[in-house]
């Protein structure tokens, strides 16, 4: 059960120290003394008992962001430590939380589009920039969420940056907008790894230096790939003279 709890937390964007603390609290509530090491890509748990020592290792292959799932695991772990659930009931609920529910891609794209539009306004754009960023953000988020998980981080971020810059420039050319910078910036913002960098700082401040450095490199790599994709699209459009600068 503790292995499932750690997997769910790490898979959905929780800090490594949160996963370790959850494992320790659940194990101690059942009278076991654990030793746990959590990393962004896996977790190792050793439990000492009278019958012997048992060690489990699990790899985290897919990482996403789902704060509601993290909150559900936190609430379940609190109920376990308060002795409100039997082991069988807690294990059943933990297994239910470990099952990935199908996501509504259209809803995710709509949320990303609204975020892109309001970011464009925050960058001092008008309603024209808001509308363009909304459409571009919707299209980019839809394409990115439709990509298979095996596509990998480089392909997703490069493609996202290229689509964002290319579509924004097309809107600027079609509607005679003075600049596409605001639209590009607004549409890129939902794709930036803000939570990953925040967790990197929190892990590092908590003393988990390996996790902190790994998450920081992940966040920087994502941002660089997004910028590289946007730069490729800008270069190609300028070469084709699709936009008059």
CSV table of C-alpha atoms in Angstrom, one decimal:
chain,number,residue,atom,x,y,z
A,1,UNK,CA,0.0,0.0,0.0
A,2,UNK,CA,2.8,2.5,0.8
A,3,UNK,CA,4.4,1.7,-2.5
A,4,UNK,CA,1.2,2.7,-4.3
A,5,UNK,CA,0.9,5.9,-2.2
A,6,UNK,CA,4.4,6.9,-3.1
A,7,UNK,CA,3.9,6.1,-6.8
A,8,UNK,CA,0.7,8.1,-7.0
A,9,UNK,CA,2.2,11.1,-5.3
A,10,UNK,CA,5.4,11.2,-7.4
A,11,UNK,CA,3.5,10.5,-10.7
A,12,UNK,CA,1.2,13.4,-10.1
A,13,UNK,CA,3.7,16.1,-9.3
A,14,UNK,CA,4.2,15.9,-5.5
A,15,UNK,CA,7.5,16.7,-3.8
A,16,UNK,CA,9.8,13.8,-3.0
A,17,UNK,CA,9.8,14.7,0.7
A,18,UNK,CA,6.0,14.5,0.7
A,19,UNK,CA,6.1,11.0,-0.7
A,20,UNK,CA,8.7,9.9,1.9
A,21,UNK,CA,6.8,11.5,4.8
A,22,UNK,CA,3.5,9.8,3.7
A,23,UNK,CA,5.2,6.4,3.5
A,24,UNK,CA,6.8,6.9,7.0
A,25,UNK,CA,3.5,8.0,8.6
A,26,UNK,CA,1.5,5.1,7.1
A,27,UNK,CA,4.1,2.5,8.1
A,28,UNK,CA,4.4,3.8,11.6
A,29,UNK,CA,0.6,3.8,12.0
A,30,UNK,CA,0.7,0.0,11.5
A,31,UNK,CA,3.7,-0.5,13.8
A,32,UNK,CA,6.5,-0.7,11.2
A,33,UNK,CA,9.7,1.3,10.9
A,34,UNK,CA,10.4,2.1,7.3
A,35,UNK,CA,13.4,3.5,5.4
A,36,UNK,CA,12.5,5.2,2.2
A,37,UNK,CA,14.3,7.1,-0.5
A,38,UNK,CA,12.1,8.9,-3.1
A,39,UNK,CA,13.4,10.3,-6.4
A,40,UNK,CA,11.5,11.9,-9.3
A,41,UNK,CA,12.0,8.7,-11.3
A,42,UNK,CA,11.5,6.0,-8.6
A,43,UNK,CA,11.1,5.1,-4.9
A,44,UNK,CA,12.8,2.5,-2.7
A,45,UNK,CA,11.2,1.4,0.5
A,46,UNK,CA,12.6,-1.0,3.2
A,47,UNK,CA,10.3,-2.1,6.0
A,48,UNK,CA,11.7,-3.8,9.1
A,49,UNK,CA,9.5,-6.2,11.0
A,50,UNK,CA,9.9,-9.2,13.4
A,51,UNK,CA,9.4,-11.6,10.4
A,52,UNK,CA,12.3,-10.0,8.6
A,53,UNK,CA,13.1,-7.1,6.2
A,54,UNK,CA,11.3,-6.5,3.0
A,55,UNK,CA,12.4,-4.0,0.3
A,56,UNK,CA,10.4,-2.9,-2.7
A,57,UNK,CA,11.6,-0.7,-5.6
A,58,UNK,CA,9.3,1.0,-8.1
A,59,UNK,CA,10.0,3.1,-11.1
A,60,UNK,CA,8.1,6.2,-12.1
A,61,UNK,CA,8.0,6.2,-15.9
A,62,UNK,CA,5.2,8.8,-16.5
A,63,UNK,CA,5.0,12.1,-14.6
A,64,UNK,CA,2.2,14.6,-14.9
A,65,UNK,CA,0.4,17.2,-12.7
A,66,UNK,CA,-2.8,16.3,-10.9
A,67,UNK,CA,-3.1,18.2,-7.6
A,68,UNK,CA,-6.5,16.7,-6.8
A,69,UNK,CA,-5.0,13.2,-6.8
A,70,UNK,CA,-2.3,14.4,-4.5
A,71,UNK,CA,-4.9,15.8,-2.1
A,72,UNK,CA,-6.9,12.6,-2.2
A,73,UNK,CA,-3.8,10.5,-1.2
A,74,UNK,CA,-3.0,13.0,1.6
A,75,UNK,CA,-6.5,12.8,3.0
A,76,UNK,CA,-6.5,9.0,2.8
A,77,UNK,CA,-3.1,8.9,4.6
A,78,UNK,CA,-4.5,11.1,7.3
A,79,UNK,CA,-7.4,8.8,7.8
A,80,UNK,CA,-5.1,5.8,8.0
A,81,UNK,CA,-2.9,7.5,10.7
A,82,UNK,CA,-6.0,8.3,12.7
A,83,UNK,CA,-6.9,4.6,12.6
A,84,UNK,CA,-10.3,5.4,10.8
A,85,UNK,CA,-9.8,2.6,8.2
A,86,UNK,CA,-8.9,-1.0,8.3
A,87,UNK,CA,-5.9,-2.2,6.3
A,88,UNK,CA,-8.1,-3.9,3.7
A,89,UNK,CA,-10.3,-0.8,3.2
A,90,UNK,CA,-7.3,1.5,3.0
A,91,UNK,CA,-5.6,-0.7,0.4
A,92,UNK,CA,-8.8,-0.9,-1.7
A,93,UNK,CA,-9.1,2.9,-1.7
A,94,UNK,CA,-5.4,3.3,-2.5
A,95,UNK,CA,-5.8,0.9,-5.5
A,96,UNK,CA,-8.7,2.9,-6.7
A,97,UNK,CA,-6.6,6.1,-6.6
A,98,UNK,CA,-3.8,4.4,-8.5
A,99,UNK,CA,-6.0,3.8,-11.5
A,100,UNK,CA,-5.6,6.4,-14.2
A,101,UNK,CA,-8.9,8.0,-15.1
A,102,UNK,CA,-9.4,9.0,-18.7
A,103,UNK,CA,-8.9,12.7,-19.1
A,104,UNK,CA,-11.2,15.0,-21.0
A,105,UNK,CA,-8.7,16.3,-23.6
A,106,UNK,CA,-11.2,19.0,-24.9
A,107,UNK,CA,-11.6,20.3,-21.3
A,108,UNK,CA,-7.8,20.4,-20.8
A,109,UNK,CA,-7.4,22.3,-24.1
A,110,UNK,CA,-10.1,24.8,-23.1
A,111,UNK,CA,-8.4,25.4,-19.7
A,112,UNK,CA,-5.1,25.9,-21.5
A,113,UNK,CA,-6.7,28.3,-24.0
A,114,UNK,CA,-8.3,30.4,-21.3
A,115,UNK,CA,-5.0,30.6,-19.5
A,116,UNK,CA,-3.2,31.6,-22.6
A,117,UNK,CA,-5.7,34.3,-23.4
A,118,UNK,CA,-5.5,35.9,-19.9
A,119,UNK,CA,-1.7,35.7,-19.9
A,120,UNK,CA,-1.8,37.7,-23.2
A,121,UNK,CA,-3.9,40.4,-21.5
A,122,UNK,CA,-1.5,40.3,-18.5
A,123,UNK,CA,1.3,41.1,-21.0
A,124,UNK,CA,-0.5,44.3,-22.0
A,125,UNK,CA,-2.3,42.8,-25.0
A,126,UNK,CA,-5.8,43.8,-26.1
A,127,UNK,CA,-8.9,41.7,-27.0
A,128,UNK,CA,-7.4,40.9,-30.3
A,129,UNK,CA,-4.3,39.4,-28.7
A,130,UNK,CA,-6.6,37.6,-26.2
A,131,UNK,CA,-8.6,36.0,-28.9
A,132,UNK,CA,-5.6,35.0,-30.9
A,133,UNK,CA,-3.8,33.5,-27.8
A,134,UNK,CA,-7.0,31.7,-26.9
A,135,UNK,CA,-7.3,30.0,-30.3
A,136,UNK,CA,-3.5,29.2,-30.5
A,137,UNK,CA,-3.5,27.9,-26.9
A,138,UNK,CA,-6.5,25.7,-27.6
A,139,UNK,CA,-4.9,24.2,-30.7
A,140,UNK,CA,-1.5,23.7,-29.2
A,141,UNK,CA,-2.9,22.1,-26.0
A,142,UNK,CA,-5.1,19.8,-28.0
A,143,UNK,CA,-2.2,18.6,-30.1
A,144,UNK,CA,0.1,18.1,-27.2
A,145,UNK,CA,-2.5,16.2,-25.1
A,146,UNK,CA,-3.2,13.9,-28.1
A,147,UNK,CA,0.4,12.9,-28.4
A,148,UNK,CA,1.2,9.4,-27.0
A,149,UNK,CA,3.1,9.2,-23.7
A,150,UNK,CA,6.0,7.5,-25.5
A,151,UNK,CA,6.5,10.6,-27.6
A,152,UNK,CA,8.8,11.9,-24.9
A,153,UNK,CA,9.7,15.3,-23.5
A,154,UNK,CA,11.8,16.6,-26.4
A,155,UNK,CA,9.2,15.9,-29.0
A,156,UNK,CA,6.3,17.3,-27.0
A,157,UNK,CA,8.1,20.6,-26.0
A,158,UNK,CA,9.7,21.2,-29.4
A,159,UNK,CA,6.4,20.6,-31.2
A,160,UNK,CA,4.6,22.8,-28.7
A,161,UNK,CA,7.0,25.7,-29.2
A,162,UNK,CA,6.9,25.4,-32.9
A,163,UNK,CA,3.1,25.3,-33.1
A,164,UNK,CA,2.8,28.2,-30.7
A,165,UNK,CA,5.1,30.5,-32.6
A,166,UNK,CA,3.9,29.4,-36.1
A,167,UNK,CA,0.2,29.8,-35.4
A,168,UNK,CA,0.8,33.1,-33.6
A,169,UNK,CA,2.7,34.5,-36.6
A,170,UNK,CA,-0.1,33.4,-38.9
A,171,UNK,CA,-2.7,35.2,-36.8
A,172,UNK,CA,-0.5,38.3,-36.8
A,173,UNK,CA,-0.2,38.2,-40.6
A,174,UNK,CA,-3.9,37.4,-41.3
A,175,UNK,CA,-5.4,40.0,-39.0
A,176,UNK,CA,-2.6,42.7,-39.4
A,177,UNK,CA,-1.7,42.6,-35.8
A,178,UNK,CA,1.3,44.9,-35.0
A,179,UNK,CA,3.2,42.2,-33.2
A,180,UNK,CA,2.9,38.5,-32.4
A,181,UNK,CA,5.1,38.7,-29.3
A,182,UNK,CA,2.2,39.0,-26.9
A,183,UNK,CA,0.3,36.1,-28.4
A,184,UNK,CA,3.4,33.9,-28.4
A,185,UNK,CA,4.2,34.7,-24.8
A,186,UNK,CA,0.7,34.2,-23.7
A,187,UNK,CA,0.3,30.8,-25.5
A,188,UNK,CA,3.6,29.5,-24.2
A,189,UNK,CA,3.0,30.3,-20.6
A,190,UNK,CA,0.6,27.3,-19.8
A,191,UNK,CA,3.4,25.0,-21.1
A,192,UNK,CA,6.1,26.3,-18.9
A,193,UNK,CA,7.2,24.0,-16.1
A,194,UNK,CA,6.4,26.3,-13.2
A,195,UNK,CA,5.3,23.5,-10.7
A,196,UNK,CA,8.4,21.4,-11.6
A,197,UNK,CA,10.8,24.3,-10.8
A,198,UNK,CA,8.8,25.1,-7.6
A,199,UNK,CA,9.1,21.5,-6.5
A,200,UNK,CA,12.8,21.6,-7.3
A,201,UNK,CA,13.4,24.5,-5.0
A,202,UNK,CA,11.3,23.0,-2.3
A,203,UNK,CA,13.1,19.7,-2.5
A,204,UNK,CA,16.5,21.4,-2.4
A,205,UNK,CA,15.5,23.5,0.6
A,206,UNK,CA,14.3,20.4,2.3
A,207,UNK,CA,17.8,18.8,1.8
A,208,UNK,CA,16.9,16.4,-1.0
A,209,UNK,CA,19.7,17.7,-3.3
A,210,UNK,CA,19.5,14.9,-5.9
A,211,UNK,CA,15.8,15.4,-6.4
A,212,UNK,CA,16.1,19.1,-6.4
A,213,UNK,CA,18.8,19.1,-9.1
A,214,UNK,CA,17.0,16.5,-11.2
A,215,UNK,CA,13.8,18.5,-11.1
A,216,UNK,CA,15.6,21.7,-11.9
A,217,UNK,CA,17.3,20.2,-14.9
A,218,UNK,CA,14.0,18.8,-16.0
A,219,UNK,CA,12.4,22.3,-15.8
A,220,UNK,CA,15.3,24.0,-17.5
A,221,UNK,CA,15.3,21.4,-20.3
A,222,UNK,CA,11.6,21.8,-20.9
A,223,UNK,CA,11.9,25.6,-21.1
A,224,UNK,CA,14.9,25.4,-23.4
A,225,UNK,CA,13.1,23.0,-25.8
A,226,UNK,CA,10.0,25.3,-25.8
A,227,UNK,CA,12.2,28.3,-26.7
A,228,UNK,CA,14.1,26.2,-29.3
A,229,UNK,CA,10.8,25.1,-31.0
A,230,UNK,CA,9.6,28.7,-31.0
A,231,UNK,CA,12.9,29.9,-32.4
A,232,UNK,CA,12.8,27.3,-35.2
A,233,UNK,CA,9.3,28.4,-36.2
A,234,UNK,CA,10.3,32.1,-36.2
A,235,UNK,CA,13.3,31.4,-38.3
A,236,UNK,CA,11.3,29.4,-40.9
A,237,UNK,CA,8.6,32.0,-41.1
A,238,UNK,CA,11.1,34.8,-41.6
A,239,UNK,CA,12.9,32.8,-44.3
A,240,UNK,CA,9.6,32.3,-46.0
A,241,UNK,CA,8.7,36.0,-45.6
A,242,UNK,CA,5.3,35.1,-44.3
A,243,UNK,CA,5.5,38.0,-41.9
A,244,UNK,CA,6.8,41.5,-42.7
A,245,UNK,CA,8.9,42.7,-39.8
